[in-house]
Amino acid sequence: MGDDDRTWIDKVGEGIERAVSAVGGAWDRTATARRDVWDRTKVAASGAADVLDRGIEEATKVYKGQTSQPANGDTDNPAFAYGTGPRLVRSPRGSGLNTKGWFQEAALRCLLNNLDPEVAEIPLELVVYGGKGKAARNWDAFDAIVRSLRDLEGDETLLIQSGKPVGRFRTSTSAPRVLIANSNLVPDWATWRHFWDLEDAGLMMYGQMTAGSWIYIGTQGILQGTYQTFVAIAEKRFGGSLTGTITLTAGLGGMGGAQPLAVTMNGGVCIAVDVDPDRIAKRLATRYVDEVAPTLDAAIERAVTAKESGEALSVAVVGNAADVFPALLERGAAIDIVTDQTSAHDPLNGYVPRGMTLEEAASLRAEDPDDYIARARASMATHCEAMVGWQRAGAEVFDYGNNLRGEALEGGFTDAFAYPGFVPAYIRDLFCEGLGPFRWIALSGDPADITATDDALRSLFPDNGPLLRWLDMAEQRVEFQGLPARICWLGYGERHRAGIAFNDLVRTGVVSAPIVIGRDHLDSGSVASPYRETEDMLDGSDAVADWPILNALLNTASGAAWVAVHHGGGVGIGKSIHAGAQVVADGSRDAALRIERVLTNDPGMGVIRHADAGYARALDVARERGVVIPMSVGDDVDAGANGDAADG
Ligand code: NAD
C-alpha cells in the first residue's frame, strides 16, 4: 500500500470519526427535546385514555338508565308538589335520576329520606330527631331546596343557611354540590333565648347534627355507638357481659330509642322510661324495645326476674324520669347502670316537666315559656340528683350526651357534674385512632345492596372480630327505616378502603345504584363540645372550636359531596360546634379519588386533634400510620412535612 493510499484511509477514518461525533453531539443536543416529546406523548396518551374511560363510563350510565339528564321518573312524588305545604314525603328509589347527576341526587334522596315518616319523629313539622332538629326551615324553604337540587349543575354549589337555600354559585366539578351552615351564632349571642327569638322571626333553624345535614338514618344511626358504650361498661365493671345486670334509662326518641336494643345485644336487662306512649309504640314496632309494662311495679318485677334468670330483655314504661328515677332509688331497686337520653339539651322543646300531661306541657310551652323552662330545669335537677344518688349507691352512672347535667345545674342542683360523660369514660381511646361512626345508604332502596356491602366489609376486614359480630347482629336485629342503611365504627386507614370497595360494587353492577357514605357529627375530629365529645381533654382544650371548622374546610378541599357546619347539636345552643361530610360512590374513577381523599383525611382529623392534645395513643397512631403532624409532641419541629415527623 503506497503513502497516498494510507493518507486516503486516514482521511476517511477522520471523516468517519467526525461524522460519528457530530451525530453523537446532535443526539445529545436533542436529548431534552426528545424527553419533552416523550413526556407530551405520555400525557396525550393518558389524556386520551381518560377521555375514553369517561366515554365508557357515560355509555355505561346511559345503558344502566343513569343518564345525566333528569329522568323525571318520579314526578308523582309528593316531594315535587311545590307550594302544597306540609305533606308526607319519601325518597325516590331505583337507578333513574331526578336531578342532573348522582351527587345532587344523593343529597336530594338523603334530604327526603330524613323526612320519611318511618325515619323522622315529626315529619309534618320537618322535625327529624333530637328535640327540634329539623331538615329544612319551613315548607317553602323545603320546596326551594328540592327545586334547586333538581336543577343544580355538576359544577355548581348550593348554599344552605339554617335550612333555607340562599345562593347557588358556579364552583367546579370537584367541589361539594352543597354547603350547609345551621344554627351558628356569634358566641356572645349564642343562647337558647336569642336563638328562639330568631327562630320565631323565621331567621334560623335548629339543625341538631344529622337532621339539618341530611344524613340521619333512623335509630340505627346511634345503635352501634350505644352498643360500643355498653360493651365498654361490660368490660370495665361486669366481666365482659351485661348478663345479670339491669340498666335504667329514659328517653325513647330517635336516638335514645337505641338504648334498650344496645343493652340486650350485650346480654343485659333494660328498663326504659318515656313520658310519651307514642314514642314507645314506635320503638316496639321497630323492635328496638321488647315489651311495654303497664305499670312501674310490673316493669321492675319483669326486669328483676329476667336479671335473675340471665335473660336479655328490654321493658319500656310510660312515666316521667324526674318521678321514676327518685322513686326507684328510694325503694332501693337492684339497678346496676343508670343513664338518660331525654332531650334535656332543650329545656323548652325537649324535656317534659314532671307533674303534667303531654297536653298540659304543650299549652304551657305556648302560653308561658319562661314558666315551662323553670319547671323543666327544676325537674332535671331532681332527675339528675337521683342519678348522683345511684352513683353513691355504687351503680355505674354516666351522662349520655344530652346536657342533663348542665340544665340540672341551671335548675339549682350544684353537684350535677358528679358523674362523667360517656366520651371521657368509655369512648376517647377510640377517637384517638380516628375511630367513629361511619354510615352508608343504598340509594337504590334495595336491602340486597346493603347485604352486598356487609359482605364486602367481611372480606375486607376478616380479622376484625367486633366488626364481624356487629354486622351479624345488625343483619338479624336491625329493622331498616326509610332507605336501607348500615352503620359501623371504622378508623383511620380503614374507612377509605371500605368506601373504595363500595365504589367497586357500584362500578361492577353488584349493587343497583350508587351508595352515599357519610357520618354523624359525633366523630373523632369534627366536634368541639365540652360537655360531650371534648369533655375533660388532656390539655384543657375542651372549648377550642377551630377543629370542627378545619374539619369542614378540609373535607370541602378534599372533594366531599356535601359538607355542613352546625352549632348546638347534642347538648344545645352555646355548647357545641360540629361538622359533617358525605361522599358518593357512583362507580366512577372521580368518585374513587374523592372517596380516598375524604375518607382518609376526615378520620385523620381525629388523630391529629387528639395527638395535639397529647394523647399517647393518637401520637402512636400518627407515627405508625403516617399521619403528618408538623409539630408532633417529642419530635423535631424541623422534620418537615414529608412524613419524617410522623415516621419519627
Ligand atoms: P328525641 O327528641 O327524639 O327524644 C327525646 C325523648 O325524651 C322523647 O321520646 C320524649 O318523650 C322523652 N322525654 C322528654 N322528657 C322526658 C321526661 N321528663 N321523662 C321521660 N321521657 C322524656 O331525642 P333523641 O334524638 O332521642 O335524642 C335524645 C337526647 O340525646 C338529645 O338531647 C340528643 O341531643 C342526645 N343525643 C345523644 C347522643 C349520644 O350519642 N349520646 C346522640 C344523639 C343524640
XYZ file of C-alpha atoms and ligand atoms in Angstrom:
692
model
C 0.000 0.000 0.000
C 1.512 3.380 -1.021
C 1.592 6.656 1.013
C -1.291 8.083 -0.978
C -3.439 5.112 -0.049
C -2.553 5.464 3.640
C -3.319 9.203 3.648
C -6.618 8.473 1.960
C -7.512 5.813 4.559
C -6.538 8.164 7.444
C -8.727 10.904 5.980
C -11.652 8.551 5.604
C -11.108 7.436 9.247
C -11.051 11.058 10.454
C -14.151 11.761 8.408
C -15.954 8.807 9.984
C -14.855 9.921 13.473
C -16.093 13.493 12.840
C -19.358 12.161 11.478
C -19.845 9.877 14.497
C -19.003 12.691 16.893
C -21.342 15.070 15.049
C -24.164 12.519 15.226
C -23.384 11.955 18.961
C -23.404 15.712 19.609
C -26.665 16.106 17.746
C -28.153 13.160 19.716
C -27.032 14.775 22.981
C -28.309 18.202 21.918
C -31.741 16.743 21.100
C -31.999 14.819 24.389
C -34.151 17.480 26.100
C -36.354 17.828 23.054
C -36.741 14.039 22.794
C -37.620 13.764 26.507
C -40.150 16.549 26.073
C -41.737 14.793 23.085
C -41.863 11.534 25.071
C -43.452 13.261 28.085
C -46.009 15.004 25.879
C -46.816 11.722 24.156
C -47.369 10.046 27.528
C -49.625 12.882 28.770
C -51.565 12.860 25.490
C -51.948 9.082 25.674
C -53.134 9.180 29.267
C -55.496 12.077 28.444
C -56.893 10.030 25.599
C -57.317 7.063 27.968
C -59.183 9.298 30.427
C -61.452 10.632 27.686
C -62.048 7.049 26.572
C -62.740 5.981 30.175
C -65.191 8.825 30.656
C -66.876 7.909 27.390
C -67.199 4.311 28.532
C -68.497 5.437 31.946
C -71.098 7.716 30.326
C -72.117 4.965 27.915
C -72.426 2.520 30.827
C -74.566 5.007 32.749
C -76.826 5.544 29.742
C -77.013 1.762 29.320
C -77.970 1.368 33.004
C -80.501 4.184 32.772
C -78.361 6.566 34.846
C -78.380 9.320 32.212
C -77.003 12.735 33.062
C -80.352 14.327 32.185
C -83.172 14.434 34.731
C -85.259 11.340 34.168
C -88.274 12.916 35.882
C -89.100 9.306 36.593
C -90.736 10.064 39.926
C -92.964 13.006 39.035
C -95.726 11.655 41.279
C -93.571 12.017 44.390
C -95.335 14.473 46.746
C -91.891 15.946 47.420
C -92.090 17.601 43.994
C -95.588 19.066 44.559
C -94.168 22.506 45.293
C -96.277 25.015 47.176
C -98.612 22.462 48.734
C -97.338 22.890 52.299
C -96.973 20.194 54.978
C -97.137 16.689 53.485
C -95.544 13.287 53.894
C -92.572 12.770 51.574
C -90.268 9.843 50.839
C -87.073 9.432 48.872
C -87.281 8.115 45.301
C -85.757 4.651 44.814
C -84.098 2.950 41.839
C -81.353 3.820 39.386
C -83.025 6.674 37.443
C -82.100 10.260 38.168
C -84.442 13.035 39.304
C -81.570 15.536 39.114
C -78.619 16.283 36.817
C -76.105 13.953 38.475
C -75.633 11.410 41.233
C -74.079 13.850 43.713
C -77.150 16.113 43.527
C -79.393 13.028 43.519
C -77.718 11.688 46.664
C -78.285 14.987 48.516
C -81.919 15.077 47.329
C -82.628 11.467 48.320
C -80.969 11.874 51.716
C -82.939 15.077 52.464
C -86.195 13.291 51.559
C -85.160 10.183 53.469
C -84.618 12.306 56.612
C -88.308 13.231 56.390
C -89.664 9.780 55.544
C -92.386 9.022 58.136
C -90.516 5.812 59.009
C -87.436 7.897 59.794
C -88.460 11.330 61.130
C -90.035 11.797 64.569
C -92.474 14.602 63.491
C -92.261 14.712 59.662
C -95.109 17.176 59.067
C -93.184 19.746 61.123
C -89.912 18.861 59.323
C -88.576 17.613 62.690
C -86.254 14.655 62.257
C -84.962 13.865 65.777
C -83.224 15.281 68.858
C -85.827 17.706 70.202
C -86.498 20.122 67.320
C -83.710 19.011 64.971
C -85.036 19.925 61.503
C -84.160 19.141 57.891
C -85.396 22.453 56.422
C -86.502 25.769 57.924
C -90.107 25.667 56.679
C -92.082 24.098 53.829
C -91.351 26.948 51.405
C -87.634 26.541 52.085
C -88.014 22.773 51.677
C -89.626 23.269 48.236
C -86.895 25.687 47.191
C -84.160 23.241 48.275
C -85.751 20.375 46.346
C -86.238 22.522 43.235
C -82.643 23.825 43.446
C -81.178 20.342 43.859
C -83.121 19.082 40.833
C -81.848 21.954 38.745
C -78.274 22.080 40.061
C -75.473 21.583 37.503
C -72.473 19.335 38.111
C -70.158 22.344 38.546
C -72.408 24.385 40.837
C -72.686 24.604 44.632
C -75.896 25.292 46.540
C -75.626 27.181 49.847
C -77.993 26.399 52.741
C -78.214 28.808 55.690
C -80.140 27.351 58.646
C -82.394 25.217 56.496
C -83.010 27.752 53.712
C -81.346 27.814 50.280
C -79.716 31.232 49.926
C -77.484 31.047 46.855
C -76.142 28.974 44.019
C -72.687 29.566 42.565
C -70.540 28.116 39.801
C -67.575 26.408 41.531
C -66.018 23.304 39.941
C -66.868 19.694 39.262
C -64.659 18.544 42.129
C -66.199 20.956 44.689
C -69.048 19.913 47.012
C -72.503 20.257 45.452
C -73.989 21.590 48.717
C -72.501 23.588 51.609
C -74.600 23.909 54.770
C -74.322 26.155 57.841
C -77.004 25.618 60.509
C -77.793 27.399 63.796
C -74.439 29.218 64.040
C -74.388 32.303 66.271
C -71.663 34.721 67.340
C -70.531 33.497 70.813
C -71.905 36.392 72.919
C -75.347 35.850 71.333
C -75.257 32.058 71.467
C -78.085 31.427 73.955
C -81.328 29.499 73.557
C -83.322 32.666 74.204
C -81.659 34.593 71.368
C -81.921 31.557 69.122
C -85.653 31.166 69.840
C -86.234 34.871 69.032
C -84.503 34.390 65.685
C -86.413 31.157 65.098
C -89.721 32.935 65.832
C -88.728 35.655 63.349
C -88.174 32.944 60.726
C -84.427 33.622 60.531
C -82.956 30.384 61.899
C -83.500 26.673 62.367
C -82.051 24.144 64.809
C -80.201 21.547 62.732
C -79.138 19.129 65.524
C -76.406 17.056 63.866
C -77.583 14.821 61.028
C -81.108 16.349 60.799
C -80.020 19.572 59.109
C -77.160 17.931 57.238
C -79.405 15.276 55.666
C -77.695 12.067 56.742
C -79.957 10.738 59.506
C -80.770 7.040 59.091
C -83.156 6.464 61.984
C -82.318 4.907 65.322
C -79.691 2.570 63.820
C -77.544 5.709 63.345
C -76.620 5.699 67.012
C -77.067 1.992 67.699
C -73.525 0.787 67.208
C -72.119 3.708 69.227
C -74.554 2.908 72.029
C -73.709 -0.788 71.724
C -69.966 0.067 71.938
C -70.563 2.180 75.035
C -72.293 -0.726 76.780
C -69.519 -3.103 75.611
C -67.021 -0.776 77.323
C -69.126 -0.703 80.520
C -69.420 -4.502 80.488
C -65.648 -4.775 80.178
C -64.930 -2.153 82.809
C -67.353 -3.291 85.519
C -69.094 -6.591 84.748
C -66.531 -9.082 83.439
C -67.253 -8.512 79.746
C -71.020 -9.053 79.631
C -74.140 -7.310 80.899
C -75.884 -10.632 81.591
C -77.471 -10.448 85.049
C -77.469 -6.627 85.200
C -80.245 -4.030 84.977
C -79.760 -0.711 83.178
C -82.172 2.112 83.959
C -82.552 4.861 81.371
C -85.058 7.349 79.975
C -85.872 8.784 76.558
C -87.026 6.533 73.729
C -86.846 9.117 70.965
C -85.000 8.965 67.655
C -81.583 8.369 69.214
C -82.411 7.360 72.785
C -84.536 4.547 71.329
C -81.307 2.666 70.535
C -80.534 2.142 74.232
C -82.750 -0.891 75.049
C -81.538 -2.835 71.996
C -77.890 -1.939 72.697
C -78.304 -3.287 76.256
C -79.954 -6.555 75.171
C -77.307 -7.015 72.437
C -74.860 -7.048 75.378
C -76.956 -9.649 77.228
C -78.464 -7.276 79.820
C -81.874 -6.139 81.028
C -83.075 -2.593 80.387
C -85.870 -0.539 81.939
C -86.558 2.416 79.644
C -88.849 5.255 80.754
C -90.567 7.660 78.357
C -93.275 10.186 79.029
C -94.809 9.747 75.554
C -96.598 6.428 74.794
C -96.378 7.098 71.023
C -92.584 7.108 71.151
C -92.653 3.780 72.998
C -95.029 2.366 70.357
C -92.592 3.389 67.585
C -89.672 1.569 69.288
C -91.844 -1.525 69.807
C -92.835 -1.515 66.129
C -89.191 -1.353 65.034
C -88.086 -3.990 67.604
C -85.766 -1.617 69.485
C -87.659 -2.494 72.676
C -89.091 -5.927 73.535
C -92.080 -5.197 75.785
C -94.060 -2.425 77.393
C -95.116 -2.823 81.030
C -98.491 -1.437 82.221
C -97.037 -0.042 85.482
C -93.689 0.726 87.060
C -94.183 -2.146 89.528
C -94.787 -4.561 86.659
C -91.682 -3.259 84.850
C -89.482 -3.788 87.913
C -90.872 -7.250 88.582
C -90.316 -8.338 84.988
C -86.788 -6.862 84.951
C -85.723 -8.493 88.216
C -86.981 -11.917 87.072
C -85.024 -11.563 83.819
C -81.914 -10.408 85.687
C -82.070 -13.435 87.968
C -82.501 -15.875 85.099
C -79.816 -14.209 82.961
C -82.318 -13.352 80.215
C -81.643 -10.400 77.872
C -84.780 -8.245 77.941
C -85.898 -4.661 77.490
C -89.052 -3.273 79.099
C -90.467 0.168 78.403
C -92.717 2.001 80.824
C -94.625 5.266 80.482
C -93.543 7.820 83.064
C -91.622 10.983 83.759
C -87.952 10.308 84.543
C -88.000 13.023 87.194
C -90.640 10.950 89.049
C -89.482 7.424 88.231
C -85.738 7.761 88.942
C -86.101 9.093 92.539
C -88.927 6.598 93.228
C -86.766 3.625 92.208
C -83.794 4.970 94.180
C -85.928 5.321 97.276
C -87.117 1.737 97.077
C -83.549 0.502 96.617
C -84.276 -1.266 93.308
C -81.468 -3.575 92.123
C -80.176 -1.270 89.375
C -76.578 -1.631 88.159
C -76.231 1.024 85.434
C -78.020 4.387 85.116
C -78.073 6.890 82.275
C -80.526 9.084 80.347
C -81.320 10.266 76.834
C -84.322 12.529 77.192
C -83.963 15.703 75.096
C -82.584 17.562 78.105
C -80.444 19.757 75.855
C -83.547 21.841 75.038
C -85.430 22.925 78.193
C -88.338 24.357 76.188
C -88.993 21.880 73.366
C -87.185 18.744 74.527
C -87.750 17.915 78.194
C -91.233 17.465 79.722
C -91.503 18.804 83.315
C -92.845 16.460 85.974
C -96.431 16.666 87.201
C -98.069 17.415 83.852
C -99.570 15.554 80.929
C -98.158 15.973 77.415
C -101.161 18.189 76.538
C -100.666 20.384 79.616
C -96.971 20.669 78.774
C -97.790 21.720 75.184
C -100.137 24.508 76.328
C -97.751 25.796 78.996
C -94.946 25.832 76.387
C -97.035 28.070 74.121
C -98.553 30.266 76.845
C -95.710 30.795 79.291
C -92.324 29.608 78.003
C -90.443 31.081 80.988
C -92.535 29.109 83.467
C -92.096 25.986 81.306
C -88.297 26.368 81.294
C -88.184 26.955 85.073
C -90.259 23.800 85.684
C -88.234 21.726 83.210
C -84.960 22.772 84.859
C -86.308 22.057 88.355
C -87.410 18.595 87.161
C -83.983 17.982 85.594
C -82.366 18.939 88.908
C -84.451 16.224 90.658
C -83.775 13.714 87.868
C -80.006 14.359 87.951
C -79.894 14.299 91.755
C -81.378 10.788 91.672
C -78.631 9.739 89.233
C -75.968 11.061 91.616
C -77.759 9.086 94.350
C -77.437 5.893 92.269
C -73.747 6.649 91.773
C -73.263 6.965 95.543
C -75.107 3.683 95.941
C -72.463 2.033 93.731
C -74.133 1.931 90.298
C -72.264 2.764 87.078
C -73.675 6.187 86.175
C -72.845 8.311 83.130
C -74.203 11.241 81.154
C -75.323 10.210 77.679
C -74.593 13.364 75.740
C -77.794 15.383 76.308
C -76.535 18.061 78.747
C -78.817 16.891 81.568
C -76.047 17.872 83.982
C -75.757 21.429 82.592
C -79.522 22.042 82.729
C -79.776 20.478 86.220
C -77.081 22.903 87.363
C -79.200 25.769 85.944
C -82.110 24.231 87.866
C -80.215 24.597 91.159
C -78.559 21.188 91.684
C -74.951 22.139 92.367
C -73.495 18.611 92.336
C -74.745 17.856 88.813
C -71.313 17.104 87.369
C -70.535 14.394 89.966
C -70.684 11.666 87.291
C -68.755 11.682 83.985
C -69.849 11.984 80.388
C -69.699 8.868 78.191
C -66.847 10.118 75.979
C -64.129 10.543 78.631
C -65.460 7.456 80.435
C -65.585 4.981 77.519
C -65.001 6.381 74.022
C -61.936 8.665 73.932
C -59.420 5.883 73.246
C -61.396 5.009 70.107
C -61.362 8.655 68.984
C -57.537 8.635 69.282
C -57.468 6.118 66.408
C -59.810 8.204 64.267
C -62.497 5.613 65.050
C -66.059 6.812 64.863
C -69.460 6.129 63.378
C -69.284 5.605 59.626
C -72.585 5.052 57.794
C -73.828 4.425 54.284
C -77.153 4.363 52.475
C -78.222 2.301 49.448
C -79.797 4.902 47.159
C -81.486 2.109 45.198
C -83.742 1.360 48.176
C -82.883 -2.316 47.772
C -81.922 -4.075 51.051
C -79.860 -6.562 48.996
C -77.432 -3.714 48.265
C -76.718 -3.353 51.991
C -76.193 -7.114 52.260
C -73.601 -6.790 49.458
C -71.813 -4.009 51.357
C -71.883 -6.061 54.597
C -70.250 -8.931 52.699
C -67.647 -6.592 51.203
C -66.701 -5.460 54.715
C -66.448 -9.064 55.914
C -63.900 -9.828 53.184
C -62.045 -6.558 53.691
C -61.624 -6.898 57.481
C -61.694 -10.672 58.190
C -59.718 -10.270 61.447
C -61.866 -7.545 63.000
C -63.902 -9.698 65.426
C -66.068 -6.916 66.952
C -66.951 -5.635 63.460
C -67.921 -9.118 62.231
C -70.081 -9.690 65.341
C -71.707 -6.305 64.870
C -72.541 -6.991 61.197
C -74.118 -10.357 62.083
C -76.212 -8.830 64.861
C -77.214 -5.833 62.747
C -78.372 -8.106 59.920
C -80.505 -10.131 62.318
C -81.891 -7.426 64.563
C -81.905 -4.025 62.889
C -85.089 -3.002 61.143
C -84.360 -0.562 58.296
C -86.138 2.794 58.489
C -86.523 4.524 55.113
C -83.721 3.804 52.644
C -81.705 0.722 53.674
C -78.576 1.797 55.536
C -75.824 0.466 57.729
C -73.546 1.907 60.387
C -70.263 0.676 61.796
C -67.272 2.152 63.543
C -64.137 2.304 61.381
C -60.969 4.327 61.925
C -58.079 5.973 60.124
C -56.779 3.778 57.312
C -59.979 1.689 57.231
C -62.789 3.977 56.110
C -61.359 4.810 52.688
C -60.815 1.110 51.959
C -64.460 0.412 52.713
C -65.523 3.371 50.559
C -63.443 2.254 47.576
C -64.797 -1.290 47.915
C -68.358 0.123 47.817
C -67.473 2.196 44.749
C -66.274 -1.009 43.065
C -69.602 -2.684 43.903
C -71.351 0.130 42.046
C -68.877 0.105 39.118
C -69.236 -3.608 38.584
C -73.026 -3.561 38.912
C -73.125 -5.778 42.043
C -75.354 -3.129 43.620
C -78.065 -1.484 41.589
C -77.459 2.233 42.264
C -74.849 4.475 43.910
C -74.191 4.453 47.633
C -73.852 7.559 49.768
C -71.286 7.397 52.551
C -71.426 9.788 55.483
C -71.253 10.025 59.230
C -72.634 11.510 62.399
C -71.096 14.801 63.523
C -70.361 12.907 66.754
C -66.987 11.746 65.491
C -63.352 11.791 66.453
C -62.172 15.024 64.824
C -65.267 17.023 63.970
C -66.686 18.339 67.244
C -65.946 20.874 69.941
C -68.388 20.082 72.754
C -67.072 20.500 76.318
C -69.994 18.553 77.876
C -69.660 15.670 75.434
C -67.069 14.790 72.763
C -64.365 17.115 74.135
C -65.201 16.867 77.836
C -62.093 16.773 80.031
C -59.440 16.852 77.280
C -55.915 16.114 78.465
C -54.617 19.605 77.642
C -57.725 21.553 78.719
C -58.662 22.395 75.108
C -62.318 21.304 75.583
C -63.839 24.517 74.201
C -61.424 25.131 71.311
C -63.665 25.197 68.233
C -61.033 25.594 65.487
C -61.052 21.827 64.955
C -64.582 21.338 63.570
C -64.089 24.372 61.310
C -60.819 22.903 59.989
C -62.604 19.587 59.551
C -65.283 21.162 57.337
C -62.710 23.132 55.330
C -60.550 20.044 54.811
C -63.498 17.934 53.685
C -64.526 20.693 51.273
C -60.989 20.862 49.870
C -60.893 17.067 49.628
C -63.987 16.960 47.406
C -66.834 15.785 49.656
C -70.283 15.777 48.019
C -71.808 17.937 50.739
C -70.389 19.469 53.916
C -72.083 21.069 56.947
C -71.037 23.131 59.965
C -73.548 23.338 62.818
C -73.823 24.834 66.291
C -75.618 23.462 69.356
C -76.119 19.826 68.317
C -76.432 17.185 71.040
C -76.043 19.480 74.041
C -77.809 22.691 72.992
C -77.185 26.246 71.791
C -73.964 27.756 73.121
C -72.481 24.374 73.969
C -71.050 22.860 70.768
C -69.740 23.433 67.213
C -69.533 20.462 64.852
C -69.205 19.408 61.228
C -70.273 16.616 58.879
C -69.336 15.437 55.380
C -70.637 12.945 52.811
C -69.207 11.313 49.694
C -70.987 9.454 46.921
C -69.813 6.151 45.459
C -71.222 6.240 41.916
C -68.698 3.788 40.489
C -66.632 6.421 38.657
C -62.881 6.951 38.892
C -63.535 10.535 40.061
C -65.679 9.221 42.927
C -62.912 6.783 43.906
C -60.399 9.658 44.148
C -62.770 11.789 46.219
C -63.610 8.840 48.482
C -59.937 8.099 49.051
C -59.170 11.716 49.959
C -62.211 12.459 52.141
C -62.298 9.128 53.978
C -58.573 9.336 54.717
C -58.416 12.994 55.721
C -61.641 13.123 57.752
C -60.653 10.439 60.321
C -57.107 11.845 60.081
C -58.516 14.990 61.733
C -59.478 12.822 64.712
C -55.935 11.506 65.009
C -54.288 14.944 64.816
C -56.844 16.564 67.158
C -56.101 14.002 69.887
C -52.352 13.918 69.169
C -52.303 17.706 69.525
C -53.980 17.340 72.923
C -51.180 14.966 73.938
C -52.923 11.572 73.908
C -50.188 8.917 73.621
C -52.432 6.542 71.635
C -53.108 9.224 68.991
C -49.392 10.043 68.750
C -48.633 6.339 68.253
C -51.332 6.002 65.592
C -49.975 9.055 63.757
C -46.435 7.594 63.795
C -47.488 4.046 62.884
C -49.888 5.011 60.087
C -48.026 8.021 58.656
C -50.306 10.925 59.602
C -48.147 14.027 59.129
C -48.065 16.341 62.154
C -45.531 19.161 61.667
C -45.067 19.866 65.393
C -45.753 16.442 66.785
C -45.015 16.278 70.533
C -41.491 14.964 71.152
C -40.434 15.316 67.504
C -38.058 17.753 65.863
C -40.088 20.741 64.622
C -37.855 20.991 61.525
C -38.619 17.437 60.461
C -40.832 18.985 57.781
C -43.982 17.942 56.032
C -42.519 14.915 54.301
C -43.665 12.440 56.860
C -40.417 12.349 58.855
C -42.104 13.681 61.959
C -44.840 11.099 61.728
C -42.438 8.283 60.935
C -40.468 9.506 63.972
P -85.978 12.957 70.792
O -86.397 14.374 70.989
O -86.327 12.259 69.539
O -86.495 12.074 72.007
C -86.494 12.514 73.354
C -87.434 11.609 74.154
O -87.402 12.002 75.525
C -88.879 11.703 73.688
O -89.346 10.409 73.396
C -89.610 12.327 74.876
O -90.937 11.859 75.004
C -88.736 11.877 76.032
N -88.842 12.731 77.239
C -88.775 14.092 77.318
N -88.881 14.483 78.598
C -88.988 13.362 79.344
C -89.095 13.131 80.742
N -89.098 14.125 81.633
N -89.179 11.840 81.154
C -89.196 10.807 80.292
N -89.106 10.992 78.950
C -88.988 12.256 78.491
O -84.389 12.987 71.010
P -83.288 11.886 70.623
O -82.933 12.035 69.203
O -83.682 10.569 71.132
O -82.060 12.449 71.473
C -82.148 12.439 72.889
C -81.046 13.257 73.523
O -79.803 12.601 73.333
C -80.877 14.636 72.916
O -80.532 15.539 73.930
C -79.773 14.472 71.952
O -79.109 15.681 71.691
C -78.898 13.475 72.680
N -78.107 12.639 71.798
C -77.115 11.934 72.339
C -76.336 11.106 71.533
C -75.228 10.296 72.079
O -74.556 9.606 71.389
N -75.019 10.298 73.329
C -76.592 11.008 70.197
C -77.647 11.712 69.679
C -78.401 12.497 70.494
